[in-house]
Coordinates of C-alpha atoms in Angstrom, one line a residue:
Chain A
M286 CA -46.8 -15.2 3.4
A287 CA -43.8 -17.3 3.2
N288 CA -43.4 -16.6 -0.4
D289 CA -43.9 -12.9 0.0
P290 CA -40.7 -11.1 -1.1
I291 CA -41.5 -8.1 1.2
H292 CA -41.8 -10.2 4.3
Q293 CA -38.0 -10.1 4.8
F294 CA -38.2 -6.5 5.5
Q295 CA -40.9 -6.7 8.2
I296 CA -39.8 -5.3 11.4
S297 CA -41.1 -7.1 14.6
R298 CA -40.7 -5.9 18.2
L299 CA -38.5 -8.0 20.2
V300 CA -38.5 -5.9 23.4
P301 CA -41.3 -3.3 23.2
I302 CA -40.1 0.0 24.7
E303 CA -42.1 3.3 24.8
I304 CA -40.8 6.6 25.9
G305 CA -43.1 9.8 25.8
G306 CA -45.7 8.3 23.5
M307 CA -42.9 7.2 20.9
D308 CA -42.1 3.7 19.9
F309 CA -38.5 2.9 20.7
S310 CA -38.8 -0.9 20.8
F311 CA -35.9 -3.1 20.5
T312 CA -36.8 -4.6 17.2
N313 CA -35.2 -7.2 14.9
S314 CA -33.7 -4.3 13.1
S315 CA -32.1 -3.1 16.3
L316 CA -30.8 -6.5 16.9
F317 CA -29.1 -6.6 13.5
M318 CA -27.6 -3.1 14.2
V319 CA -26.1 -4.6 17.3
L320 CA -24.9 -7.7 15.4
T321 CA -23.4 -5.6 12.7
V322 CA -21.6 -3.3 15.2
A323 CA -20.5 -6.3 17.2
T324 CA -19.3 -8.2 14.3
A325 CA -17.2 -5.5 12.7
G326 CA -16.0 -4.2 16.1
A327 CA -15.0 -7.7 17.1
F328 CA -13.3 -8.4 13.7
L329 CA -11.3 -5.3 13.8
F330 CA -10.5 -5.6 17.5
L331 CA -9.5 -9.3 17.4
T332 CA -7.5 -9.3 14.2
T333 CA -5.4 -6.5 15.3
S334 CA -4.9 -7.7 18.9
S335 CA -1.6 -9.4 18.1
R336 CA -0.2 -6.3 16.7
G337 CA 2.1 -8.4 14.5
L338 CA 4.9 -6.6 12.6
I339 CA 4.3 -9.1 9.8
P340 CA 0.6 -9.2 9.4
G341 CA -1.5 -12.4 9.2
R342 CA -4.4 -12.9 6.7
M343 CA -7.1 -11.5 9.0
Q344 CA -4.8 -8.7 10.2
S345 CA -4.1 -7.9 6.6
I346 CA -7.8 -7.5 5.9
S347 CA -8.1 -4.9 8.7
E348 CA -5.0 -3.2 7.6
M349 CA -6.2 -3.1 4.0
S350 CA -9.5 -1.6 4.8
Y351 CA -7.7 1.1 6.9
E352 CA -5.3 2.0 4.2
F353 CA -8.1 1.7 1.5
I354 CA -10.2 4.3 3.3
A355 CA -7.4 6.5 4.4
G356 CA -6.1 6.6 0.7
M357 CA -9.7 7.4 -0.5
L358 CA -10.2 10.1 1.9
R359 CA -6.7 11.5 1.3
D360 CA -7.3 11.5 -2.5
S361 CA -10.5 13.2 -2.4
A362 CA -10.3 15.7 0.7
G363 CA -6.4 16.0 1.1
T364 CA -4.7 15.8 4.3
G365 CA -7.1 18.4 5.9
G366 CA -9.8 15.7 5.5
M367 CA -8.0 13.2 7.5
K368 CA -9.6 14.4 10.8
F369 CA -12.8 12.7 9.4
F370 CA -11.1 9.4 9.0
P371 CA -12.7 7.8 11.9
M372 CA -16.1 8.9 10.6
V373 CA -15.6 7.7 7.1
F374 CA -14.1 4.5 8.4
S375 CA -17.0 3.6 10.7
L376 CA -19.5 4.5 8.1
F377 CA -17.8 2.1 5.5
M378 CA -17.4 -0.7 8.0
F379 CA -20.9 -0.3 9.3
V380 CA -22.6 -0.3 5.8
L381 CA -20.4 -3.0 4.5
T382 CA -21.0 -5.2 7.5
A383 CA -24.6 -4.5 7.5
N384 CA -24.9 -5.4 3.7
L385 CA -22.9 -8.5 4.1
L386 CA -24.8 -9.8 7.1
G387 CA -28.0 -9.2 5.1
M388 CA -26.8 -11.9 2.7
F389 CA -27.3 -14.7 5.2
P390 CA -30.7 -16.3 4.7
Y391 CA -33.3 -15.2 7.2
F392 CA -31.1 -12.2 8.2
F393 CA -32.5 -8.8 8.5
T394 CA -30.7 -6.2 6.2
V395 CA -30.5 -3.1 8.2
T396 CA -29.5 -1.0 5.2
S397 CA -32.6 -2.0 3.4
H398 CA -34.6 0.6 5.5
I399 CA -34.6 4.1 4.1
I400 CA -34.6 5.8 7.6
V401 CA -31.3 4.0 8.5
T402 CA -29.6 5.1 5.3
F403 CA -31.2 8.5 5.5
M404 CA -30.0 9.0 9.0
L405 CA -26.4 8.0 7.9
A406 CA -26.6 10.4 5.0
L407 CA -27.9 13.1 7.2
F408 CA -25.0 12.5 9.6
V409 CA -22.6 13.1 6.6
I410 CA -24.3 16.2 5.3
L411 CA -24.7 17.7 8.8
T412 CA -21.0 17.1 9.4
V413 CA -20.2 18.8 6.1
V414 CA -22.5 21.8 6.9
I415 CA -21.5 22.3 10.5
Y416 CA -17.9 21.8 10.0
G417 CA -17.9 24.0 6.8
L418 CA -19.7 26.8 8.5
V419 CA -17.5 26.7 11.7
K420 CA -14.3 26.4 9.8
H421 CA -14.9 28.9 6.9
G422 CA -17.9 30.9 8.1
T423 CA -19.8 32.4 5.2
G424 CA -16.8 31.4 3.0
F425 CA -18.6 28.0 3.0
F426 CA -21.2 29.1 0.6
K427 CA -18.5 29.4 -2.0
I428 CA -19.4 25.9 -2.8
F429 CA -22.5 27.1 -4.5
V430 CA -20.5 29.5 -6.7
P431 CA -18.0 27.7 -8.8
S432 CA -15.0 29.8 -9.7
G433 CA -14.6 30.9 -13.3
V434 CA -18.4 31.1 -14.0
P435 CA -19.5 34.4 -15.9
A436 CA -21.3 36.7 -13.6
A437 CA -24.4 36.6 -15.8
I438 CA -25.3 33.0 -15.1
V439 CA -24.0 32.8 -11.5
P440 CA -27.6 33.0 -10.1
I441 CA -28.7 29.9 -12.4
V442 CA -25.5 28.1 -11.6
A443 CA -25.8 28.9 -7.9
L444 CA -29.5 27.6 -7.9
I445 CA -28.5 24.4 -9.5
E446 CA -25.7 23.9 -7.1
I447 CA -28.0 24.5 -4.1
I448 CA -30.5 22.0 -5.4
S449 CA -27.9 19.5 -6.1
F450 CA -26.5 20.0 -2.6
L451 CA -29.9 19.6 -1.1
S452 CA -30.5 16.5 -3.0
R453 CA -27.3 15.0 -1.8
P454 CA -28.7 13.3 1.5
I455 CA -31.6 11.9 -0.6
S456 CA -29.4 10.5 -3.4
L457 CA -26.9 9.2 -0.9
S458 CA -29.4 7.5 1.1
V459 CA -31.9 6.3 -1.7
R460 CA -28.9 4.8 -3.6
L461 CA -27.9 2.4 -0.8
F462 CA -31.4 1.6 0.4
A463 CA -32.8 1.0 -3.1
N464 CA -30.0 -1.2 -4.0
M465 CA -30.2 -3.3 -1.0
L466 CA -34.1 -3.5 -1.2
A467 CA -34.2 -4.2 -4.9
G468 CA -31.4 -6.8 -4.7
H469 CA -33.0 -8.7 -2.0
I470 CA -36.5 -8.6 -3.5
T471 CA -35.2 -9.9 -6.9
L472 CA -33.4 -12.6 -5.1
K473 CA -36.3 -13.5 -3.2
V474 CA -38.6 -13.6 -6.3
F475 CA -36.3 -15.9 -8.2
A476 CA -35.8 -18.2 -5.3
G477 CA -39.6 -18.2 -5.0
F478 CA -39.9 -19.4 -8.6
V479 CA -37.8 -22.3 -7.9
T480 CA -40.1 -23.6 -5.1
S481 CA -43.3 -22.7 -7.1
L482 CA -42.1 -24.4 -10.2
G483 CA -40.7 -27.4 -8.2
A484 CA -44.2 -28.0 -6.9
L485 CA -45.6 -28.6 -10.3
G486 CA -44.0 -32.0 -10.8
A487 CA -41.2 -33.3 -13.2
V488 CA -41.7 -30.6 -15.9
G489 CA -41.7 -28.0 -13.2
I490 CA -38.5 -29.3 -11.6
G491 CA -36.8 -29.1 -15.0
G492 CA -38.1 -25.7 -15.5
A493 CA -36.9 -24.6 -12.0
I494 CA -33.4 -25.0 -13.0
L495 CA -33.3 -21.6 -14.8
P496 CA -34.5 -19.5 -11.9
L497 CA -32.2 -21.6 -9.7
L498 CA -29.1 -20.6 -11.8
M499 CA -30.4 -17.1 -11.8
T500 CA -30.6 -17.1 -7.9
V501 CA -27.0 -18.4 -7.8
A502 CA -25.9 -15.5 -10.2
L503 CA -27.9 -13.0 -8.4
T504 CA -26.3 -14.1 -5.0
A505 CA -22.9 -13.4 -6.4
L506 CA -24.1 -10.0 -7.9
E507 CA -25.6 -9.2 -4.5
F508 CA -22.2 -9.8 -2.8
L509 CA -20.7 -7.4 -5.3
V510 CA -23.5 -4.7 -4.8
A511 CA -23.0 -5.1 -1.0
F512 CA -19.5 -4.2 -1.2
L513 CA -19.8 -1.7 -4.0
Q514 CA -22.6 0.3 -2.2
A515 CA -20.6 0.6 0.9
Y516 CA -17.6 1.7 -1.3
V517 CA -19.9 4.3 -3.1
F518 CA -21.3 5.5 0.3
A519 CA -17.7 6.0 1.5
V520 CA -16.5 7.7 -1.8
L521 CA -19.3 10.2 -1.8
T522 CA -18.9 10.8 1.9
C523 CA -15.2 11.7 1.1
M524 CA -16.3 13.9 -1.8
Y525 CA -18.8 15.8 0.2
L526 CA -16.3 16.1 3.1
N527 CA -14.0 17.7 0.5
D528 CA -16.5 20.6 0.1
A529 CA -16.4 21.2 3.9
V530 CA -12.6 21.3 3.9
H531 CA -12.0 23.2 0.7
P532 CA -15.1 25.1 -0.2
G533 CA -13.4 27.3 -2.7
G534 CA -12.8 24.4 -5.0
H535 CA -9.9 22.2 -5.7
Chain B
M23 CA -36.8 -5.2 29.5
F24 CA -39.2 -8.0 30.7
V25 CA -42.3 -6.8 29.1
A26 CA -45.4 -8.9 29.2
P27 CA -47.4 -9.3 26.1
A28 CA -50.1 -7.6 27.9
F29 CA -47.9 -4.5 28.1
A30 CA -47.3 -4.7 24.3
Q31 CA -51.0 -4.9 23.7
E32 CA -51.6 -1.9 25.9
Q33 CA -49.3 -0.1 23.6
A34 CA -51.0 -1.1 20.6
P35 CA -53.3 1.8 20.1
T36 CA -50.4 4.4 20.7
D37 CA -48.4 2.5 18.3
A38 CA -51.0 2.8 15.7
V39 CA -51.4 6.5 16.2
P40 CA -48.7 7.7 14.0
L41 CA -49.7 5.4 11.2
T42 CA -51.5 8.1 9.3
H43 CA -51.7 5.7 6.3
T44 CA -53.9 3.2 8.2
P45 CA -57.6 3.5 8.5
P46 CA -59.1 4.9 11.8
I47 CA -58.4 2.8 14.6
T48 CA -61.4 0.6 15.6
E49 CA -61.9 -1.9 18.4
G50 CA -60.8 -4.6 16.1
T51 CA -57.3 -3.4 15.5
T52 CA -56.2 -3.7 19.1
E53 CA -54.8 -7.2 18.4
H54 CA -52.6 -5.7 15.6
V55 CA -49.6 -5.4 18.0
E56 CA -47.1 -5.7 15.1
A57 CA -47.1 -2.4 13.0
E58 CA -46.1 -4.4 9.9
H59 CA -49.4 -6.1 9.7
T60 CA -50.9 -2.7 8.8
G61 CA -50.0 -3.5 5.1
V62 CA -47.7 -0.5 4.7
F63 CA -44.6 -1.3 2.8
P64 CA -42.2 -1.9 5.7
P65 CA -39.4 0.5 4.8
F66 CA -42.0 3.2 4.7
E67 CA -43.6 2.3 8.1
T68 CA -43.1 5.6 9.8
S69 CA -44.2 4.5 13.3
L70 CA -41.0 2.4 13.5
F71 CA -38.7 5.3 12.5
P72 CA -38.1 6.5 15.9
S73 CA -37.0 3.0 17.1
Q74 CA -34.7 2.7 14.1
I75 CA -33.2 6.1 14.6
L76 CA -32.7 5.5 18.3
W77 CA -31.1 2.2 18.0
L78 CA -29.0 3.3 14.9
A79 CA -27.7 6.4 17.0
I80 CA -26.9 4.0 19.9
T81 CA -25.2 1.3 18.0
F82 CA -23.4 3.5 15.4
G83 CA -22.4 6.0 18.1
L84 CA -20.9 3.2 20.2
F85 CA -19.2 1.7 17.0
Y86 CA -17.8 5.1 16.0
L87 CA -16.4 5.7 19.5
F88 CA -14.9 2.2 19.7
L89 CA -13.2 2.6 16.4
Q90 CA -12.0 6.1 17.1
K91 CA -10.6 5.3 20.6
V92 CA -9.4 1.8 20.3
V93 CA -9.2 0.3 16.9
L94 CA -8.0 3.1 14.7
P95 CA -5.2 4.4 16.9
R96 CA -4.0 0.7 17.2
L97 CA -4.2 0.2 13.5
G98 CA -2.6 3.5 12.7
H99 CA 0.2 2.8 15.2
M100 CA 0.8 -0.7 13.8
L101 CA 1.2 0.7 10.2
E102 CA 3.3 3.5 11.4
V103 CA 5.6 1.2 13.3
R104 CA 5.8 -1.0 10.1
R105 CA 6.6 2.1 7.9
D106 CA 9.3 3.3 10.4
R107 CA 10.7 -0.3 10.5
I108 CA 10.9 -0.5 6.8
A109 CA 12.4 2.9 6.3
Q110 CA 14.9 2.1 9.0
D111 CA 15.7 -1.2 7.4
L112 CA 16.3 0.5 4.0
D113 CA 18.5 3.0 5.7
T114 CA 20.6 0.2 7.2
A115 CA 20.7 -1.5 3.9
S116 CA 21.8 1.6 2.0
R117 CA 24.4 2.3 4.7
M118 CA 25.7 -1.2 4.5
K119 CA 25.8 -0.9 0.8
E120 CA 28.0 2.3 1.2
E121 CA 30.3 0.6 3.5
A122 CA 30.6 -2.3 1.1
D123 CA 31.2 0.0 -1.8
A124 CA 33.9 1.9 0.3
A125 CA 35.5 -1.5 1.3
V126 CA 35.5 -2.3 -2.4
A127 CA 37.1 1.1 -3.3
A128 CA 39.7 0.6 -0.5
Y129 CA 40.5 -2.8 -1.8
E130 CA 40.9 -1.6 -5.3
Q131 CA 43.2 1.2 -4.1
E132 CA 45.3 -1.2 -2.0
L133 CA 45.6 -3.5 -5.1
A134 CA 46.6 -0.5 -7.3
D135 CA 49.1 0.5 -4.6
A136 CA 50.5 -3.0 -4.3
R137 CA 50.8 -3.3 -8.1
A138 CA 52.7 0.1 -8.2
K139 CA 54.8 -1.0 -5.5
A140 CA 55.6 -4.3 -7.1
N141 CA 56.5 -2.4 -10.3
V142 CA 58.8 -0.2 -8.3
I143 CA 60.5 -3.1 -6.7
G144 CA 60.8 -5.0 -9.9
Q145 CA 62.2 -2.0 -11.6
E146 CA 64.8 -1.5 -8.9
A147 CA 65.8 -5.1 -9.0
R148 CA 66.1 -4.8 -12.8
D149 CA 68.1 -1.6 -12.5
R150 CA 70.3 -3.1 -9.9
A151 CA 71.0 -6.2 -11.9
K152 CA 71.6 -4.2 -14.9
A153 CA 74.1 -2.0 -13.1
E154 CA 75.8 -5.0 -11.6
A155 CA 76.0 -6.7 -15.0
E156 CA 77.5 -3.4 -16.4
A157 CA 80.0 -3.2 -13.6
N158 CA 81.0 -6.7 -14.1
R159 CA 81.3 -6.3 -17.8
R160 CA 83.5 -3.3 -17.3
E161 CA 85.6 -5.1 -14.8
T162 CA 86.1 -8.0 -17.1
E163 CA 86.8 -5.7 -20.1
A164 CA 89.2 -3.7 -18.2
G165 CA 90.9 -7.0 -17.0
L166 CA 90.9 -8.1 -20.7
D167 CA 92.4 -4.8 -21.9
T168 CA 95.2 -4.9 -19.3
R169 CA 95.8 -8.6 -20.4
L170 CA 95.7 -7.4 -24.0
A171 CA 98.2 -4.6 -23.4
E172 CA 100.4 -6.9 -21.4
A173 CA 100.3 -9.4 -24.3
E174 CA 100.9 -6.7 -26.8
A175 CA 103.9 -5.4 -24.6
R176 CA 105.2 -9.0 -24.6
I177 CA 104.8 -9.4 -28.2
A178 CA 106.5 -6.1 -28.8
S179 CA 109.4 -6.8 -26.4
I180 CA 109.7 -10.3 -28.1
R181 CA 109.6 -8.8 -31.5
N182 CA 112.1 -6.2 -30.5
A183 CA 114.4 -8.9 -29.0
A184 CA 113.9 -10.9 -32.1
M185 CA 114.5 -7.9 -34.3
A186 CA 117.6 -7.1 -32.3
E187 CA 118.9 -10.7 -32.9
V188 CA 118.1 -10.6 -36.7
G189 CA 121.3 -8.6 -37.4
G190 CA 123.4 -11.1 -35.5
I191 CA 121.7 -14.1 -37.2
A192 CA 122.0 -12.3 -40.6
E193 CA 125.8 -11.6 -40.0
E194 CA 126.3 -15.3 -38.8
T195 CA 124.4 -16.5 -41.8
A196 CA 126.3 -14.3 -44.2
T197 CA 129.6 -15.3 -42.4
A198 CA 128.6 -19.0 -42.9
I199 CA 127.5 -18.5 -46.5
V200 CA 130.8 -16.6 -47.1
E201 CA 132.7 -19.4 -45.5
A202 CA 130.8 -21.9 -47.5
L203 CA 131.7 -20.2 -50.8
G204 CA 135.2 -20.5 -49.6
G205 CA 135.9 -16.9 -48.9
T206 CA 137.0 -15.3 -45.7
P207 CA 134.5 -13.4 -44.0
D208 CA 135.0 -9.7 -43.4
R209 CA 133.0 -9.3 -40.2
S210 CA 133.1 -5.6 -40.3
A211 CA 132.0 -5.5 -44.0
I212 CA 129.1 -8.0 -43.4
A213 CA 128.0 -6.1 -40.3
S214 CA 127.8 -2.7 -42.2
A215 CA 126.1 -4.5 -45.0
V216 CA 123.6 -6.0 -42.7
A217 CA 123.0 -2.7 -41.0
A218 CA 122.6 -1.0 -44.5
Q219 CA 120.0 -3.7 -45.4
R220 CA 118.1 -3.3 -42.2
S221 CA 117.9 0.4 -42.2

């Protein structure tokens, strides 16, 4: 079982809790959610506690993330979308920190579970739908009818737009989940080759160099993916929020 | 949260109920407390979904509130203060530059004025010196003219006197010549002859 690449995604109950026949146990997943939130929160809180006019390195990181997300949201959804800034920023920081924490050996990757990423995606889409309906009423449904489309093909286009809208929470969540899952499995498989080949004696140790190099390269790639997927999640969130703010198009 | 293993084992059958993928629960499955041992791919282990949803909601909700109430206002305030400070410093810099430009302009103006004034003073001094020189020259020339006139007058008077005496000298000379020749000088004749020659 030690070499099983799936084992790292196992959830074990640390504190079993059951309410109304449902299992709400505090699991290792929950523990890493708490760790993610605590790490990100503590970092942002402590690095900004000096409130320096001239930022230090750590304070710069917090400020850069702030301005990075603020710029992203302003570019996609305009100043009207800035009311969603806390949401996009916390989503980005949560996903990024969870992905990066997952890079530690023996750590659990919260975002490698579809239900977690799906809930985050659902949160985004529900925000879009509820805000869009409250703000624009039926005008929100203009997102399904792009302007400038000939009347004859409007039904087809609207159908395609509706399907594309409905698939958004799925694509948003599966993208993040699959990236994290596949990356971690690949990493584990190649790292497994190193130990398996190493057990075969001198020739095996020589041959184990290749998967070892691959593991090193994949680790670097995984760090990139960890950041990239958090970025993609935040960018898509901004673009979907733009629909809620400006349903009539751009 | 102190839950004994016995409690966990008690829950085992209910844990296993939502697992539709697993075979019907038999007596032997009661020791399978951990849902992951059912062989289902862990991310699709639906029995653990409620727990994950709940804890995600709790942790992410608290995270969201913490960022919204504490971190983001603080970061936003910091960046705003810095932006204001930079704008203010730029304003001060541009104002100081304007002041410096004005000082340079004033300096240039004063320099031009001083130069113009110096020119005026120089011109005045030159004019005055010229006028003085002219006056001196006139005075000297006037003095020279009077002295020239005086000299001419003296020359004329001397000449007149000399000319007046010429007649007498001529008569005396003629008388002396006549006497030397052994004649008797006729003074009246000589005087008339002299007068006739001179006229």
